[in-house]
Amino acid sequence: MARPLAVPRLPPHGPGTPALSVVDMHTGGEPLRVVLAGCPEVAGPTLLAKRRYMRQHLDHLRRRLLFEPRGHRDMYGAVLVPSELPDAHLGVLFLHNEGYSSMCGHAVLALGRFALDFGLVPAPPAGAREARVNIHCPCGLVAAFVECEDGRSRGPVRFHSVPAFALATDLLVDVPGHGKMAVDIAYGGAFYAFVSAEKLGLDVCSAKTRDLVDAASTVTEAVKAQFKINHPESEDLSFLYGTILTDGKDTYSEEPTTNICVFADEQVDRSPTGSGVTARIALQYHKGLLELNQTRAFKSSATGSVFTGKAVREAKCGDFKAVIVEVSGQAHYTGTASFIVEDDDPLRDGFLLK
């Protein structure tokens, strides 16, 4: 009979490269790798400055965390940093296969649980059924509300977004292979292009993921080439993050509406996309298809997971009429890991296959 293995120590690794300790989670199937320890200090007086610093000086850590052989091209990550905002419990930098996002709803839902369970926020009062976690994202301060019992997270999480708004509706874009079509662009902490998959000859519920990715990526590149994205308050936020293909069911219904988000470098969101739901709610409200506090369900065509969303109040973002959107979803823990680097490993910083 084989002897049980002792608790393993870390394998041999470079003495000058600390192990990266992480907690892995998922929200509606979309992964989140949260760095618990081992990340060097991310310098900068503001969160956006820290985002620029990490891109310029610590990008090898993003690749190590997310790319093969430790991850995969659709892995997503979060590095927690101090925030300059007095009301924030924590700041966060979002990592994806191309770089650094301004907002990530699925990550906020997961980080709400993480912050409560790992003591990053004050313990809620005895008997409290919900704890508030203020998370400073690159797009601004986002409030998460975590269901809890005896001071630990349980059940779904909801968050209130930054002001979300429609940037352009029925924008005519010349999409290679498809001709001119009307595309909507909306902001939910990041900018997305929205188009019905049917306009591209696809059924978002049944088409092959590769076909959806190719179509969405073609739209993204066409919009980037033909339309200038401007955020009214920050140049750092003035970029198109990706395209969300929908089932075209924008008129209010109690039945879920299905979509898939393709962002960054053809990365596929397994969840309904929290910031995408935020932007899509803002778009539907702008078009008069949705009223305040009217809840809609959004289903991922990739996994079938569901988020709910509703516009809870009107707001402003620069000169744009905007709404604060509440998004709800369920996050789960999947494990922990420690990642090390051997100095003679030629692939220590990771790689991706196309």
Coordinates of C-alpha atoms in Angstrom, one line a residue:
M1 CA 0.0 0.0 0.0
A2 CA 1.4 3.4 -1.0
R3 CA 2.2 5.8 1.7
P4 CA 0.2 9.0 1.7
L5 CA 2.1 12.0 0.3
A6 CA 3.1 14.6 2.8
V7 CA 1.9 18.2 2.3
P8 CA 4.2 19.3 -0.5
R9 CA 6.7 22.1 -0.2
L10 CA 7.1 24.5 -3.1
P11 CA 9.2 22.9 -5.8
P12 CA 12.6 24.4 -6.7
H13 CA 12.4 27.9 -8.1
G14 CA 14.3 31.1 -8.7
P15 CA 15.3 32.6 -5.3
G16 CA 14.7 36.1 -6.6
T17 CA 11.2 35.3 -7.9
P18 CA 8.6 34.9 -5.2
A19 CA 5.8 32.4 -5.7
L20 CA 2.5 33.9 -6.8
S21 CA -0.3 32.7 -4.5
V22 CA -3.7 32.8 -6.1
V23 CA -7.4 32.0 -5.4
D24 CA -9.3 30.8 -8.4
M25 CA -13.0 31.5 -8.8
H26 CA -15.6 31.6 -11.5
T27 CA -18.8 33.6 -12.1
G28 CA -21.3 32.0 -14.4
G29 CA -18.4 30.0 -15.9
E30 CA -16.1 32.9 -16.5
P31 CA -12.8 32.4 -14.5
L32 CA -11.1 34.8 -12.2
R33 CA -7.6 34.3 -10.8
V34 CA -7.2 36.6 -7.8
V35 CA -3.6 37.3 -6.7
L36 CA -3.3 36.7 -3.0
A37 CA 0.5 37.2 -2.5
G38 CA 3.7 37.5 -4.4
C39 CA 3.0 40.5 -6.6
P40 CA 5.5 43.3 -6.3
E41 CA 4.2 46.8 -5.3
V42 CA 2.3 48.4 -8.2
A43 CA 3.4 52.1 -8.0
G44 CA 1.3 55.1 -8.8
P45 CA -0.7 57.8 -7.0
T46 CA -4.0 56.8 -8.6
L47 CA -5.5 53.6 -9.8
L48 CA -5.3 54.6 -13.4
A49 CA -1.6 55.4 -12.8
K50 CA -1.1 52.0 -11.2
R51 CA -2.7 50.4 -14.3
R52 CA -0.3 52.2 -16.6
Y53 CA 2.7 51.2 -14.3
M54 CA 1.7 47.6 -14.4
R55 CA 1.4 47.6 -18.2
Q56 CA 4.8 49.2 -18.5
H57 CA 6.8 47.4 -15.8
L58 CA 5.0 44.3 -14.6
D59 CA 3.3 42.9 -17.7
H60 CA 5.4 39.7 -17.4
L61 CA 3.3 38.9 -14.3
R62 CA 0.1 39.1 -16.3
R63 CA 1.5 36.7 -18.8
R64 CA 2.7 34.3 -16.2
L65 CA -0.7 34.3 -14.4
L66 CA -2.9 34.0 -17.4
F67 CA -1.1 32.4 -20.3
E68 CA -0.1 28.7 -20.8
P69 CA 1.2 26.7 -19.2
R70 CA -0.4 28.1 -16.0
G71 CA -3.5 29.4 -17.7
H72 CA -5.1 29.6 -21.1
R73 CA -6.0 32.3 -23.7
D74 CA -9.4 32.9 -22.0
M75 CA -8.1 33.2 -18.4
Y76 CA -8.9 36.4 -16.5
G77 CA -7.1 37.8 -13.5
A78 CA -7.3 40.4 -10.7
V79 CA -4.5 42.2 -8.8
L80 CA -5.6 43.9 -5.7
V81 CA -4.0 47.3 -4.9
P82 CA -4.6 50.2 -2.5
S83 CA -7.0 52.8 -3.6
E84 CA -6.7 56.6 -3.3
L85 CA -10.5 56.9 -2.7
P86 CA -11.4 57.3 1.0
D87 CA -14.6 55.2 0.5
A88 CA -13.0 52.3 -1.2
H89 CA -12.3 49.1 0.6
L90 CA -9.9 47.9 -2.1
G91 CA -8.7 48.8 -5.6
V92 CA -8.4 46.3 -8.4
L93 CA -6.6 45.9 -11.7
F94 CA -8.3 43.6 -14.2
L95 CA -6.0 41.4 -16.4
H96 CA -7.0 39.7 -19.7
N97 CA -5.2 38.1 -22.6
E98 CA -4.4 41.5 -24.3
G99 CA -3.8 43.7 -21.3
Y100 CA -5.9 45.6 -18.7
S101 CA -9.6 46.3 -18.6
S102 CA -11.4 49.3 -17.2
M103 CA -14.2 47.3 -15.7
C104 CA -15.2 43.7 -15.2
G105 CA -18.6 42.8 -13.8
H106 CA -18.1 39.1 -13.3
A107 CA -14.9 39.9 -11.4
V108 CA -16.7 42.4 -9.1
L109 CA -19.3 39.8 -8.3
A110 CA -16.5 37.3 -7.3
L111 CA -14.4 39.9 -5.5
G112 CA -17.4 40.9 -3.3
R113 CA -17.4 37.3 -1.9
F114 CA -13.6 37.3 -1.8
A115 CA -13.3 40.6 0.1
L116 CA -15.7 39.5 2.7
D117 CA -14.4 36.0 3.2
F118 CA -10.7 37.1 3.3
G119 CA -11.3 39.9 5.7
L120 CA -10.7 42.9 3.4
V121 CA -13.8 44.6 4.7
P122 CA -15.0 45.1 8.3
A123 CA -17.1 42.1 9.5
P124 CA -20.8 42.8 9.1
P125 CA -22.9 43.3 12.3
A126 CA -24.3 40.1 13.9
G127 CA -27.4 39.0 12.1
A128 CA -26.6 41.0 9.0
R129 CA -27.8 39.4 5.8
E130 CA -25.8 41.5 3.4
A131 CA -22.4 43.2 3.5
R132 CA -21.3 46.2 1.3
V133 CA -17.9 46.1 -0.4
N134 CA -16.7 49.3 -2.2
I135 CA -14.4 48.3 -5.0
H136 CA -12.4 50.9 -6.9
C137 CA -12.2 49.8 -10.5
P138 CA -10.3 51.7 -13.2
C139 CA -13.7 53.1 -14.4
G140 CA -14.6 54.3 -10.9
L141 CA -16.1 53.2 -7.6
V142 CA -18.5 50.2 -7.8
A143 CA -20.5 49.1 -4.8
A144 CA -21.0 45.3 -4.3
F145 CA -23.6 43.9 -2.0
V146 CA -22.8 40.4 -0.7
E147 CA -25.4 38.0 0.8
C148 CA -23.9 36.7 4.0
E149 CA -24.6 34.5 7.0
D150 CA -22.5 34.6 10.2
G151 CA -20.1 37.0 8.5
R152 CA -19.4 34.7 5.6
S153 CA -20.6 35.0 2.0
R154 CA -23.4 32.9 0.7
G155 CA -25.7 33.1 -2.3
P156 CA -25.6 35.7 -5.1
V157 CA -23.9 39.1 -5.2
R158 CA -25.2 42.3 -6.8
F159 CA -23.3 45.5 -7.7
H160 CA -24.3 49.1 -8.6
S161 CA -22.4 50.3 -11.6
V162 CA -20.7 53.5 -12.5
P163 CA -23.0 55.7 -14.7
A164 CA -23.7 53.8 -17.9
F165 CA -24.9 55.3 -21.2
A166 CA -25.5 54.9 -24.9
L167 CA -22.7 56.5 -26.9
A168 CA -24.1 55.9 -30.4
T169 CA -27.2 54.1 -31.7
D170 CA -27.9 52.8 -35.2
L171 CA -24.3 53.7 -36.2
L172 CA -23.8 52.6 -39.8
V173 CA -20.6 50.5 -40.0
D174 CA -19.2 48.9 -43.1
V175 CA -18.4 45.3 -41.9
P176 CA -16.2 43.3 -44.3
G177 CA -18.1 40.4 -45.8
H178 CA -21.4 41.8 -44.6
G179 CA -21.8 45.3 -45.9
K180 CA -23.1 48.2 -44.0
M181 CA -25.1 47.5 -40.8
A182 CA -26.5 49.4 -37.9
V183 CA -24.4 49.0 -34.7
D184 CA -25.1 50.3 -31.2
I185 CA -22.2 51.4 -28.9
A186 CA -22.8 51.7 -25.1
Y187 CA -20.7 52.1 -22.0
G188 CA -21.0 50.0 -18.8
G189 CA -17.6 50.7 -17.3
A190 CA -16.1 49.7 -20.7
F191 CA -17.4 50.4 -24.2
Y192 CA -19.0 47.6 -26.3
A193 CA -20.5 47.4 -29.8
F194 CA -23.8 45.6 -29.9
V195 CA -25.3 43.9 -32.9
S196 CA -27.8 41.1 -33.4
A197 CA -26.1 37.9 -34.5
E198 CA -28.8 37.4 -37.1
K199 CA -27.5 40.4 -39.1
L200 CA -24.3 38.4 -39.5
G201 CA -26.1 35.3 -40.6
L202 CA -25.7 33.5 -37.2
D203 CA -27.9 32.2 -34.4
V204 CA -26.3 33.3 -31.2
C205 CA -27.9 30.3 -29.4
S206 CA -26.7 27.6 -31.7
A207 CA -23.9 28.8 -33.9
K208 CA -20.4 27.4 -33.3
T209 CA -18.3 29.5 -30.9
R210 CA -15.6 29.9 -33.5
D211 CA -18.0 31.4 -36.0
L212 CA -19.4 33.8 -33.4
V213 CA -15.9 34.8 -32.4
D214 CA -14.9 35.5 -36.0
A215 CA -18.0 37.6 -36.6
A216 CA -17.7 39.6 -33.4
S217 CA -14.0 40.3 -34.0
T218 CA -14.8 41.5 -37.6
V219 CA -17.3 44.0 -36.1
T220 CA -14.9 45.1 -33.4
E221 CA -12.2 45.9 -35.9
A222 CA -14.6 47.7 -38.3
V223 CA -15.9 49.9 -35.5
K224 CA -12.4 50.7 -34.3
A225 CA -11.4 51.7 -37.9
Q226 CA -14.5 53.8 -38.6
F227 CA -15.6 55.4 -35.3
K228 CA -13.6 57.3 -32.6
I229 CA -14.5 56.2 -29.0
N230 CA -14.5 59.1 -26.6
H231 CA -15.3 58.9 -22.9
P232 CA -16.4 62.3 -21.6
E233 CA -14.2 62.2 -18.5
S234 CA -11.1 60.1 -19.1
E235 CA -8.9 59.3 -22.1
D236 CA -7.8 56.1 -20.3
L237 CA -11.4 54.8 -20.8
S238 CA -11.7 55.8 -24.4
F239 CA -11.4 52.5 -26.2
L240 CA -13.7 49.8 -27.6
Y241 CA -13.3 46.7 -25.4
G242 CA -15.2 44.2 -27.7
T243 CA -18.4 43.3 -29.4
I244 CA -21.5 41.6 -27.9
L245 CA -23.6 39.6 -30.3
T246 CA -27.2 39.3 -29.1
D247 CA -30.4 37.4 -30.0
G248 CA -32.0 40.8 -31.0
K249 CA -34.6 40.5 -28.2
D250 CA -34.2 44.0 -26.8
T251 CA -37.9 44.7 -26.1
Y252 CA -38.7 43.9 -22.5
S253 CA -39.7 40.3 -21.7
E254 CA -39.7 38.1 -18.6
E255 CA -37.8 35.5 -20.7
P256 CA -34.0 35.8 -20.7
T257 CA -32.3 37.4 -23.7
T258 CA -29.1 35.7 -24.9
N259 CA -25.8 37.2 -25.8
I260 CA -22.1 36.4 -26.1
C261 CA -19.2 38.8 -25.6
V262 CA -15.9 38.6 -27.5
F263 CA -13.4 41.0 -26.1
A264 CA -9.7 41.9 -26.0
D265 CA -7.8 39.5 -28.3
E266 CA -10.7 37.3 -29.3
Q267 CA -11.3 36.3 -25.7
V268 CA -14.7 34.7 -25.1
D269 CA -16.7 35.5 -21.9
R270 CA -18.3 32.4 -20.5
S271 CA -20.7 34.5 -18.4
P272 CA -23.4 36.9 -19.6
T273 CA -20.8 39.7 -19.1
G274 CA -21.4 42.0 -16.1
S275 CA -20.2 45.2 -17.7
G276 CA -21.9 44.1 -20.9
V277 CA -25.2 43.6 -19.1
T278 CA -24.7 47.1 -17.6
A279 CA -24.2 48.7 -21.0
R280 CA -27.1 46.7 -22.6
I281 CA -29.4 47.8 -19.9
A282 CA -28.3 51.4 -20.4
L283 CA -28.9 51.0 -24.2
Q284 CA -32.4 49.5 -23.7
Y285 CA -33.3 52.3 -21.2
H286 CA -32.1 54.9 -23.7
K287 CA -34.3 53.5 -26.4
G288 CA -37.3 53.5 -24.1
L289 CA -37.5 49.7 -24.1
L290 CA -37.0 49.4 -20.3
E291 CA -38.2 51.3 -17.3
L292 CA -36.4 52.0 -14.0
N293 CA -36.4 49.0 -11.7
Q294 CA -37.6 46.7 -14.4
T295 CA -35.5 43.5 -14.1
R296 CA -34.3 41.6 -17.2
A297 CA -32.4 38.3 -17.3
F298 CA -29.4 37.8 -19.6
K299 CA -28.2 34.4 -20.6
S300 CA -24.7 33.4 -21.8
S301 CA -24.8 31.5 -25.1
A302 CA -21.6 29.9 -24.0
T303 CA -22.6 28.2 -20.8
G304 CA -26.3 29.1 -20.2
S305 CA -25.5 31.0 -17.0
V306 CA -27.7 33.9 -16.1
F307 CA -27.2 37.4 -14.7
T308 CA -30.1 39.8 -14.0
G309 CA -29.9 43.5 -14.4
K310 CA -32.0 46.6 -13.9
A311 CA -31.6 50.4 -14.1
V312 CA -32.1 51.7 -10.6
R313 CA -31.7 55.4 -11.1
E314 CA -30.8 58.1 -13.6
A315 CA -27.4 59.8 -13.6
K316 CA -25.1 61.8 -15.7
C317 CA -21.7 61.1 -17.3
G318 CA -20.4 64.3 -18.8
D319 CA -23.2 65.6 -21.0
F320 CA -24.6 62.1 -21.5
K321 CA -27.8 61.0 -19.8
A322 CA -26.9 57.8 -17.9
V323 CA -28.2 55.3 -15.5
I324 CA -26.9 53.4 -12.5
V325 CA -27.4 49.7 -13.2
E326 CA -27.7 46.8 -10.7
V327 CA -26.3 43.5 -11.9
S328 CA -26.7 40.3 -9.9
G329 CA -25.0 36.9 -10.3
Q330 CA -23.4 34.0 -8.5
A331 CA -19.7 33.4 -8.0
H332 CA -18.0 30.3 -6.8
Y333 CA -14.6 29.3 -5.5
T334 CA -12.7 26.6 -7.4
G335 CA -9.3 26.3 -5.7
T336 CA -6.0 27.8 -4.8
A337 CA -2.5 27.5 -6.3
S338 CA 1.1 28.7 -6.0
F339 CA 2.9 29.5 -9.2
I340 CA 6.7 29.5 -9.4
V341 CA 9.3 30.3 -12.0
E342 CA 12.6 28.5 -12.6
D343 CA 15.2 30.9 -14.0
D344 CA 16.3 28.6 -16.8
D345 CA 12.7 28.0 -18.1
P346 CA 12.6 29.6 -21.6
L347 CA 8.7 29.7 -21.3
R348 CA 8.6 31.1 -17.8
D349 CA 6.5 34.2 -18.9
G350 CA 4.0 32.1 -20.7
F351 CA 2.7 31.7 -24.3
L352 CA -0.5 31.6 -26.2
L353 CA -1.5 29.4 -29.2
K354 CA -3.6 31.0 -31.9

